[in-house]
Short mmCIF file of C-alpha atoms in Angstrom, two decimals:
data_model
loop_
_atom_site.label_atom_id
_atom_site.label_comp_id
_atom_site.label_asym_id
_atom_site.label_seq_id
_atom_site.Cartn_x
_atom_site.Cartn_y
_atom_site.Cartn_z
CA MET A 1 -15.57 8.70 8.75
CA ALA A 2 -13.23 10.70 6.47
CA LEU A 3 -10.58 8.47 4.77
CA PRO A 4 -7.04 8.49 5.42
CA ILE A 5 -5.71 10.10 2.45
CA ASN A 6 -6.18 12.83 -0.16
CA ILE A 7 -9.21 12.12 -2.18
CA GLU A 8 -7.09 14.27 -5.70
CA ASP A 9 -4.17 11.95 -4.76
CA LEU A 10 -6.21 8.89 -4.72
CA ILE A 11 -7.99 9.58 -8.13
CA ARG A 12 -4.90 10.75 -9.65
CA ARG A 13 -2.89 7.57 -7.90
CA LYS A 14 -0.32 9.36 -7.02
CA VAL A 15 0.22 7.00 -3.41
CA VAL A 16 -1.69 4.38 -4.25
CA GLU A 17 -0.49 1.46 -6.94
CA ASN A 18 -2.97 1.36 -10.37
CA ALA A 19 -3.74 -2.31 -9.13
CA ARG A 20 -5.49 -1.18 -5.81
CA VAL A 21 -7.98 1.52 -7.53
CA GLU A 22 -11.12 0.92 -9.38
CA TYR A 23 -13.21 3.14 -11.25
CA LYS A 24 -16.77 2.90 -11.82
CA ARG A 25 -18.99 5.28 -14.25
CA ASP A 26 -22.24 4.64 -11.99
CA TRP A 27 -23.79 1.81 -9.02
CA ASN A 28 -23.66 -0.98 -10.16
CA PRO A 29 -24.55 -3.94 -8.41
CA GLU A 30 -23.04 -7.15 -9.55
CA PRO A 31 -18.93 -6.01 -11.10
CA ILE A 32 -18.27 -3.53 -7.74
CA LEU A 33 -19.73 -6.39 -5.55
CA HIS A 34 -17.16 -9.01 -6.88
CA SER A 35 -14.31 -6.39 -6.41
CA ILE A 36 -15.30 -5.68 -3.00
CA CYS A 37 -15.07 -9.09 -2.53
CA ALA A 38 -11.76 -9.55 -4.41
CA PHE A 39 -10.10 -6.67 -2.33
CA ALA A 40 -10.86 -8.35 1.15
CA ASN A 41 -9.65 -11.03 -0.12
CA ASP A 42 -6.32 -9.81 -0.29
CA ILE A 43 -5.00 -12.74 -2.25
CA ASP A 44 -1.23 -10.44 -2.65
CA ASN A 45 -1.22 -8.86 1.01
CA TRP A 46 -1.50 -5.72 -0.41
CA GLY A 47 -3.50 -3.95 1.90
CA GLY A 48 -6.86 -3.89 0.18
CA GLY A 49 -8.12 -1.43 -2.13
CA TYR A 50 -10.62 1.33 -3.23
CA ILE A 51 -13.29 1.68 -5.76
CA ILE A 52 -14.42 4.92 -6.43
CA ILE A 53 -17.80 5.96 -7.93
CA GLY A 54 -18.88 8.78 -9.92
CA VAL A 55 -15.28 8.91 -12.05
CA GLU A 56 -15.64 7.46 -15.83
CA GLU A 57 -11.57 5.79 -16.96
CA GLU A 58 -10.05 5.03 -20.13
CA ASP A 59 -7.57 2.19 -20.02
CA GLY A 60 -7.23 2.46 -16.35
CA ILE A 61 -6.97 6.41 -16.41
CA PRO A 62 -9.81 8.74 -15.06
CA LYS A 63 -11.18 10.89 -17.23
CA VAL A 64 -12.13 14.63 -16.43
CA PRO A 65 -14.07 16.11 -15.71
CA VAL A 66 -15.74 13.58 -13.97
CA PRO A 67 -19.49 12.88 -13.91
CA GLY A 68 -20.22 12.43 -10.33
CA VAL A 69 -23.50 10.66 -8.49
CA ASP A 70 -26.47 12.50 -8.76
CA LYS A 71 -26.73 13.61 -4.45
CA SER A 72 -30.33 12.42 -4.52
CA SER A 73 -29.04 8.74 -5.31
CA ILE A 74 -26.36 8.73 -2.42
CA ASP A 75 -28.44 7.72 0.03
CA ARG A 76 -30.30 5.00 -2.08
CA ILE A 77 -26.83 3.80 -2.86
CA ASN A 78 -25.77 3.29 0.68
CA LYS A 79 -28.50 1.16 1.30
CA GLU A 80 -27.98 -1.09 -1.31
CA ILE A 81 -24.55 -1.29 -0.70
CA LEU A 82 -25.74 -2.44 2.56
CA ASN A 83 -28.22 -5.05 1.45
CA LYS A 84 -25.55 -6.71 -1.32
CA CYS A 85 -22.97 -7.15 0.98
CA ASN A 86 -25.05 -9.00 3.13
CA LEU A 87 -25.33 -11.63 0.71
CA ILE A 88 -21.14 -11.91 1.03
CA GLU A 89 -20.07 -15.03 2.87
CA PRO A 90 -18.27 -14.10 5.79
CA ARG A 91 -20.20 -10.64 5.64
CA TYR A 92 -18.22 -7.88 4.78
CA LEU A 93 -18.62 -4.31 4.93
CA PRO A 94 -16.58 -1.89 3.21
CA ILE A 95 -15.90 1.61 4.58
CA VAL A 96 -17.86 4.24 2.25
CA GLU A 97 -16.96 7.94 2.31
CA GLN A 98 -19.45 10.49 0.52
CA ALA A 99 -16.82 13.12 -1.00
CA GLN A 100 -15.97 15.78 -3.64
CA PHE A 101 -13.88 16.12 -6.60
CA GLU A 102 -13.91 19.00 -9.13
CA GLY A 103 -17.30 20.23 -7.48
CA LYS A 104 -18.77 16.96 -8.29
CA ASP A 105 -20.21 14.18 -5.84
CA ILE A 106 -18.52 10.96 -6.05
CA MET A 107 -18.61 7.82 -3.07
CA VAL A 108 -15.56 6.14 -2.25
CA LEU A 109 -15.27 2.79 -1.00
CA TRP A 110 -12.57 2.01 1.18
CA VAL A 111 -11.88 -1.85 1.28
CA PRO A 112 -9.18 -2.97 3.50
CA GLY A 113 -8.22 -6.63 3.45
CA GLY A 114 -10.40 -8.83 5.37
CA GLU A 115 -9.54 -10.22 8.96
CA SER A 116 -11.78 -13.13 8.20
CA ARG A 117 -10.76 -14.30 4.44
CA PRO A 118 -11.43 -15.89 2.75
CA TYR A 119 -14.54 -14.01 1.40
CA ASN A 120 -16.46 -16.85 -0.26
CA LYS A 121 -20.11 -17.30 -1.54
CA CYS A 122 -20.19 -14.06 -3.30
CA PRO A 123 -23.33 -14.10 -6.10
CA ILE A 124 -21.73 -14.36 -9.89
CA SER A 125 -24.88 -12.54 -10.78
CA PHE A 126 -28.28 -10.37 -9.11
CA PRO A 127 -31.49 -10.92 -11.49
CA THR A 128 -32.86 -10.15 -8.65
CA ASP A 129 -32.47 -10.18 -4.93
CA LYS A 130 -34.24 -14.11 -4.11
CA ALA A 131 -32.22 -15.30 -7.18
CA ALA A 132 -28.90 -13.42 -5.82
CA LYS A 133 -29.49 -15.50 -2.75
CA LYS A 134 -30.04 -18.70 -4.24
CA GLY A 135 -27.87 -18.72 -7.37
CA GLU A 136 -24.17 -19.62 -7.99
CA LYS A 137 -21.40 -17.98 -6.09
CA ALA A 138 -17.72 -17.67 -6.17
CA TYR A 139 -14.39 -16.54 -5.20
CA TYR A 140 -12.99 -13.52 -6.43
CA ILE A 141 -9.28 -12.09 -6.13
CA ARG A 142 -7.35 -9.19 -7.52
CA LYS A 143 -4.84 -10.20 -10.55
CA MET A 144 -3.08 -6.80 -11.34
CA SER A 145 -5.84 -4.54 -12.07
CA ASN A 146 -8.74 -6.87 -12.70
CA THR A 147 -11.05 -8.31 -10.91
CA VAL A 148 -11.17 -11.92 -11.84
CA ARG A 149 -12.79 -15.32 -10.63
CA ALA A 150 -10.54 -17.60 -8.58
CA ASN A 151 -9.33 -20.63 -10.03
CA GLN A 152 -8.11 -23.94 -8.44
CA ASN A 153 -4.81 -22.96 -7.55
CA GLU A 154 -5.37 -19.57 -6.37
CA LEU A 155 -8.44 -21.09 -3.84
CA LYS A 156 -5.88 -23.31 -2.54
CA GLU A 157 -3.45 -20.52 -1.71
CA LEU A 158 -6.24 -18.17 -0.64
CA PHE A 159 -7.31 -20.61 2.06
CA LEU A 160 -3.44 -21.00 2.77
CA LEU A 161 -3.84 -17.53 3.55
CA ALA A 162 -7.14 -17.11 6.04
CA GLY A 163 -4.70 -19.00 8.81
CA ASN A 164 -1.84 -16.38 7.77
CA VAL A 165 -1.77 -12.85 9.33
CA PRO A 166 0.98 -10.76 7.37
CA PHE A 167 3.01 -9.38 10.06
CA ASP A 168 2.58 -5.74 9.02
CA ASP A 169 -1.18 -6.56 10.29
CA ARG A 170 -0.59 -8.22 13.62
CA VAL A 171 -1.16 -7.07 16.99
CA ASN A 172 2.36 -6.07 18.98
CA MET A 173 1.38 -7.10 22.61
CA LYS A 174 4.30 -5.63 23.70
CA ALA A 175 3.28 -2.11 22.92
CA GLU A 176 0.92 0.14 24.22
CA ILE A 177 -1.08 2.96 22.47
CA ALA A 178 1.43 5.45 23.82
CA ASP A 179 4.05 4.16 21.58
CA MET A 180 2.32 5.38 18.60
CA ARG A 181 3.25 9.34 18.91
CA PRO A 182 0.56 12.01 18.03
CA SER A 183 2.61 13.94 16.34
CA LEU A 184 3.36 11.77 13.80
CA LEU A 185 0.15 10.74 13.36
CA PHE A 186 -0.55 14.49 12.93
CA GLU A 187 2.25 15.13 10.56
CA TYR A 188 1.46 12.46 8.35
CA LEU A 189 -2.49 12.97 8.15
CA HIS A 190 -1.51 16.50 7.17
CA ALA A 191 1.69 15.41 4.16
CA VAL A 192 -1.05 13.15 3.21
CA GLU A 193 -4.00 16.26 3.09
CA SER A 194 -6.33 13.38 4.72
CA ASP A 195 -9.29 14.81 5.77
CA LEU A 196 -8.79 13.15 8.73
CA TYR A 197 -6.37 16.32 9.72
CA GLN A 198 -8.25 18.56 11.10
CA ASP A 199 -10.72 15.97 13.52
CA SER A 200 -7.37 14.73 14.22
CA LEU A 201 -6.27 17.72 16.43
CA MET A 202 -9.17 17.44 18.58
CA ARG A 203 -9.28 13.84 18.98
CA SER A 204 -7.31 11.35 21.09
CA THR A 205 -4.63 8.99 19.35
CA LEU A 206 -7.07 6.34 20.11
CA ASP A 207 -9.30 7.21 17.94
CA ILE A 208 -7.28 8.67 15.24
CA ALA A 209 -5.13 5.31 15.23
CA THR A 210 -8.81 2.95 14.88
CA ASP A 211 -10.24 5.02 12.27
CA MET A 212 -6.48 4.33 10.48
CA HIS A 213 -6.78 0.70 10.72
CA LEU A 214 -3.48 1.08 13.12
CA VAL A 215 -4.82 -0.86 16.44
CA GLY A 216 -6.98 -4.22 17.29
CA GLY A 217 -7.39 -6.71 19.57
CA PRO A 218 -10.32 -7.23 22.05
CA SER A 219 -12.19 -3.64 23.32
CA GLU A 220 -10.28 -4.34 26.92
CA MET A 221 -6.75 -4.67 25.82
CA ILE A 222 -6.61 -2.48 22.50
CA LYS A 223 -2.83 -2.66 21.23
CA PRO A 224 -1.06 -0.91 18.28
CA LEU A 225 -0.42 -2.89 15.14
CA ASN A 226 3.23 -3.87 13.97
CA VAL A 227 2.52 -1.26 11.01
CA GLY A 228 1.95 1.70 13.40
CA LEU A 229 5.01 0.80 14.94
CA MET A 230 6.87 0.96 12.26
CA PHE A 231 5.31 4.59 10.90
CA PHE A 232 4.47 6.36 14.06
CA ASN A 233 7.12 5.46 17.21
CA GLU A 234 10.48 7.27 16.80
CA ARG A 235 11.99 4.55 17.11
CA PRO A 236 10.47 1.25 15.26
CA ASP A 237 13.69 -0.92 15.94
CA ASN A 238 13.11 -1.01 19.80
CA PHE A 239 10.57 -3.56 18.46
CA PHE A 240 11.67 -5.14 15.28
CA ARG A 241 15.35 -5.57 15.67
CA TYR A 242 17.59 -4.27 13.21
CA ALA A 243 14.97 -2.18 11.31
CA ARG A 244 17.09 0.48 9.90
CA ILE A 245 18.82 1.20 6.68
CA GLU A 246 22.77 1.22 6.91
CA VAL A 247 24.38 2.69 3.61
CA VAL A 248 28.30 1.72 3.38
CA ASP A 249 30.74 3.84 0.92
CA LYS A 250 33.58 1.52 0.13
CA PRO A 251 35.72 3.38 -2.32
CA ASP A 252 38.64 1.09 -2.33
CA PRO A 253 38.35 -2.86 -2.00
CA THR A 254 40.09 -3.08 1.05
CA GLY A 255 37.98 -0.96 2.65
CA GLU A 256 40.47 2.20 2.76
CA GLY A 257 38.80 5.17 3.21
CA MET A 258 35.05 3.77 3.82
CA THR A 259 32.23 5.71 5.15
CA GLU A 260 29.32 3.87 6.62
CA GLN A 261 25.72 5.94 7.69
CA ILE A 262 22.82 4.51 9.81
CA PHE A 263 19.27 5.55 9.35
CA THR A 264 16.71 5.06 11.96
CA GLY A 265 13.45 6.21 12.64
CA PRO A 266 10.25 6.26 11.14
CA LEU A 267 10.21 3.60 8.49
CA ASP A 268 9.08 6.74 5.88
CA LYS A 269 11.55 8.66 7.47
CA GLN A 270 14.49 6.64 7.27
CA LEU A 271 13.73 5.86 3.24
CA ARG A 272 13.79 10.05 2.64
CA ASP A 273 16.97 10.61 4.74
CA ALA A 274 18.45 7.50 3.49
CA LEU A 275 17.74 8.59 -0.30
CA SER A 276 18.79 12.40 0.70
CA TYR A 277 22.09 10.71 1.52
CA ILE A 278 22.46 9.04 -1.52
CA LYS A 279 21.45 11.59 -3.76
CA ASN A 280 23.71 13.88 -2.58
CA TYR A 281 27.33 12.00 -1.08
CA ILE A 282 27.10 9.15 -3.15
CA ILE A 283 25.26 9.91 -6.61
CA LYS A 284 28.23 12.34 -8.53
CA GLU A 285 27.77 14.04 -11.96
CA ARG A 286 30.35 14.14 -14.48
CA ILE A 287 30.37 16.87 -16.90
CA PHE A 288 31.96 17.00 -20.24
CA LYS A 289 32.58 20.23 -23.08
CA VAL A 290 31.87 18.88 -26.59
CA ASP A 291 33.08 21.27 -29.33
CA GLY A 292 30.92 22.84 -31.34
CA GLN A 293 28.20 22.64 -28.96
CA ALA A 294 26.43 24.91 -26.37
CA GLU A 295 24.84 22.18 -24.31
CA ALA A 296 27.68 19.81 -22.03
CA ASP A 297 27.06 16.33 -21.43
CA ARG A 298 26.08 15.57 -18.01
CA PHE A 299 26.48 11.70 -16.74
CA PHE A 300 25.79 10.37 -13.61
CA ASN A 301 27.65 7.41 -11.57
CA TYR A 302 23.63 5.96 -10.63
CA PRO A 303 20.84 7.04 -11.76
CA TYR A 304 18.90 8.55 -8.75
CA ALA A 305 15.43 7.35 -10.11
CA ALA A 306 16.62 3.70 -10.03
CA VAL A 307 17.80 4.34 -7.04
CA GLU A 308 14.72 5.61 -5.27
CA GLU A 309 12.46 3.08 -7.03
CA VAL A 310 14.67 0.34 -5.47
CA LEU A 311 15.31 1.24 -1.84
CA SER A 312 11.92 2.17 -1.86
CA ASN A 313 10.47 -1.55 -2.77
CA ALA A 314 13.49 -3.02 -0.16
CA VAL A 315 11.68 -0.95 2.59
CA TYR A 316 8.24 -1.89 1.47
CA HIS A 317 9.30 -5.71 0.66
CA LYS A 318 11.73 -6.39 3.95
CA SER A 319 10.59 -9.28 6.37
CA TYR A 320 10.68 -6.99 9.41
CA GLN A 321 10.30 -10.35 11.17
CA ILE A 322 14.24 -11.02 10.47
CA GLY A 323 16.63 -9.18 12.52
CA GLU A 324 19.17 -7.91 9.48
CA PRO A 325 19.41 -4.19 8.19
CA ILE A 326 18.84 -2.77 4.75
CA THR A 327 21.93 -2.18 3.66
CA VAL A 328 23.55 -0.28 0.68
CA THR A 329 26.95 -0.88 -0.56
CA THR A 330 28.38 1.36 -3.26
CA THR A 331 31.99 0.43 -4.83
CA PRO A 332 33.65 2.01 -7.77
CA GLU A 333 31.67 -0.56 -9.96
CA LYS A 334 28.21 -1.26 -8.38
CA MET A 335 25.82 -0.02 -5.66
CA GLU A 336 24.20 -3.53 -4.19
CA VAL A 337 20.97 -2.69 -2.23
CA THR A 338 20.21 -6.24 0.53
CA SER A 339 16.47 -6.66 1.54
CA VAL A 340 15.68 -9.45 3.71
CA PRO A 341 14.34 -12.27 2.51
CA GLY A 342 14.35 -11.38 -1.24
CA PRO A 343 13.16 -12.99 -3.86
CA ASP A 344 10.84 -16.25 -3.40
CA ARG A 345 12.93 -19.13 -3.60
CA MET A 346 10.90 -20.36 -6.35
CA ILE A 347 11.83 -18.06 -8.99
CA THR A 348 15.13 -19.09 -10.50
CA ASP A 349 18.11 -16.80 -11.57
CA GLU A 350 16.81 -17.81 -15.37
CA ASP A 351 13.21 -16.78 -14.31
CA LEU A 352 14.33 -13.35 -13.33
CA LYS A 353 16.73 -13.07 -16.55
CA ASN A 354 13.74 -13.63 -18.51
CA ARG A 355 11.50 -11.32 -16.16
CA LYS A 356 9.16 -14.28 -15.06
CA LEU A 357 8.04 -13.43 -11.58
CA VAL A 358 5.45 -15.75 -10.76
CA SER A 359 5.85 -17.68 -7.61
CA LYS A 360 3.41 -19.94 -5.45
#
């Protein structure tokens, strides 16, 4: 099955965060199985991750040219992955895709967050297959870009997550597969240059959505996941109240001359449209000529890169269970972005000042 992301973008981390990608020079069962377990446990609800075999890294950056994987060993590695993953309890199998990068064969293990987490009893070492079955086993999780063995506090958190399926990943019983528009699926796959794109033109919406992990439920009543409706329905606010971005420009504290723009549609389109509007109508540039200097000094009221980062995070971290829009309010003094529920209540103002953003 093809991956729903372009291989080059994945390896160069143009789309997926650093913490969700791990590079491996060769097939090495012990660390790779631990990382499979960690991504499947998905303690931070990032959506799992990717393990790329055949790519060497240095300080987290892939080294090019890549060594690749010997074509004659790919079948053996596939069999070993199946064999080793049978040792995880409950059993978990990643999606394995053979691909090419810069003319070399590589293997990509796509490890979405598992539905039966926590995944425990992962062997700590593999001296022999027989010893692995009898030896000590443990829980593994991701911390930043590292796979680590969970401590007691992290184990408690992991068990609490077992009964809490993230809202994005829940089946929406009020929707139908037809509510996900094929045109939006095609556009997305084309935009990210996924290998799924060519096949998608000749397949049903259900088949495409299944490959992209956008559906769930029993075979007799398959329904879209919430995330599928957020990105592949023209009006997600029909399913999630106030799933929109409101941009308010208040040039005067009294409200005189105030303008408001509302952006709806798939979440990625909302974000692009709102950023484009802010860039063209809110962000202003002042130019000052300097005596004796050829170049003028240029200043902006708001740095666009910072606005882009803040608003992207507002969309990504908003709770779509709460019927409140994302609001961007600008005045001559400041820009304020509101996205509910905001930071965890356990994080105090003092913590924010000291950049200590840790909570349970």
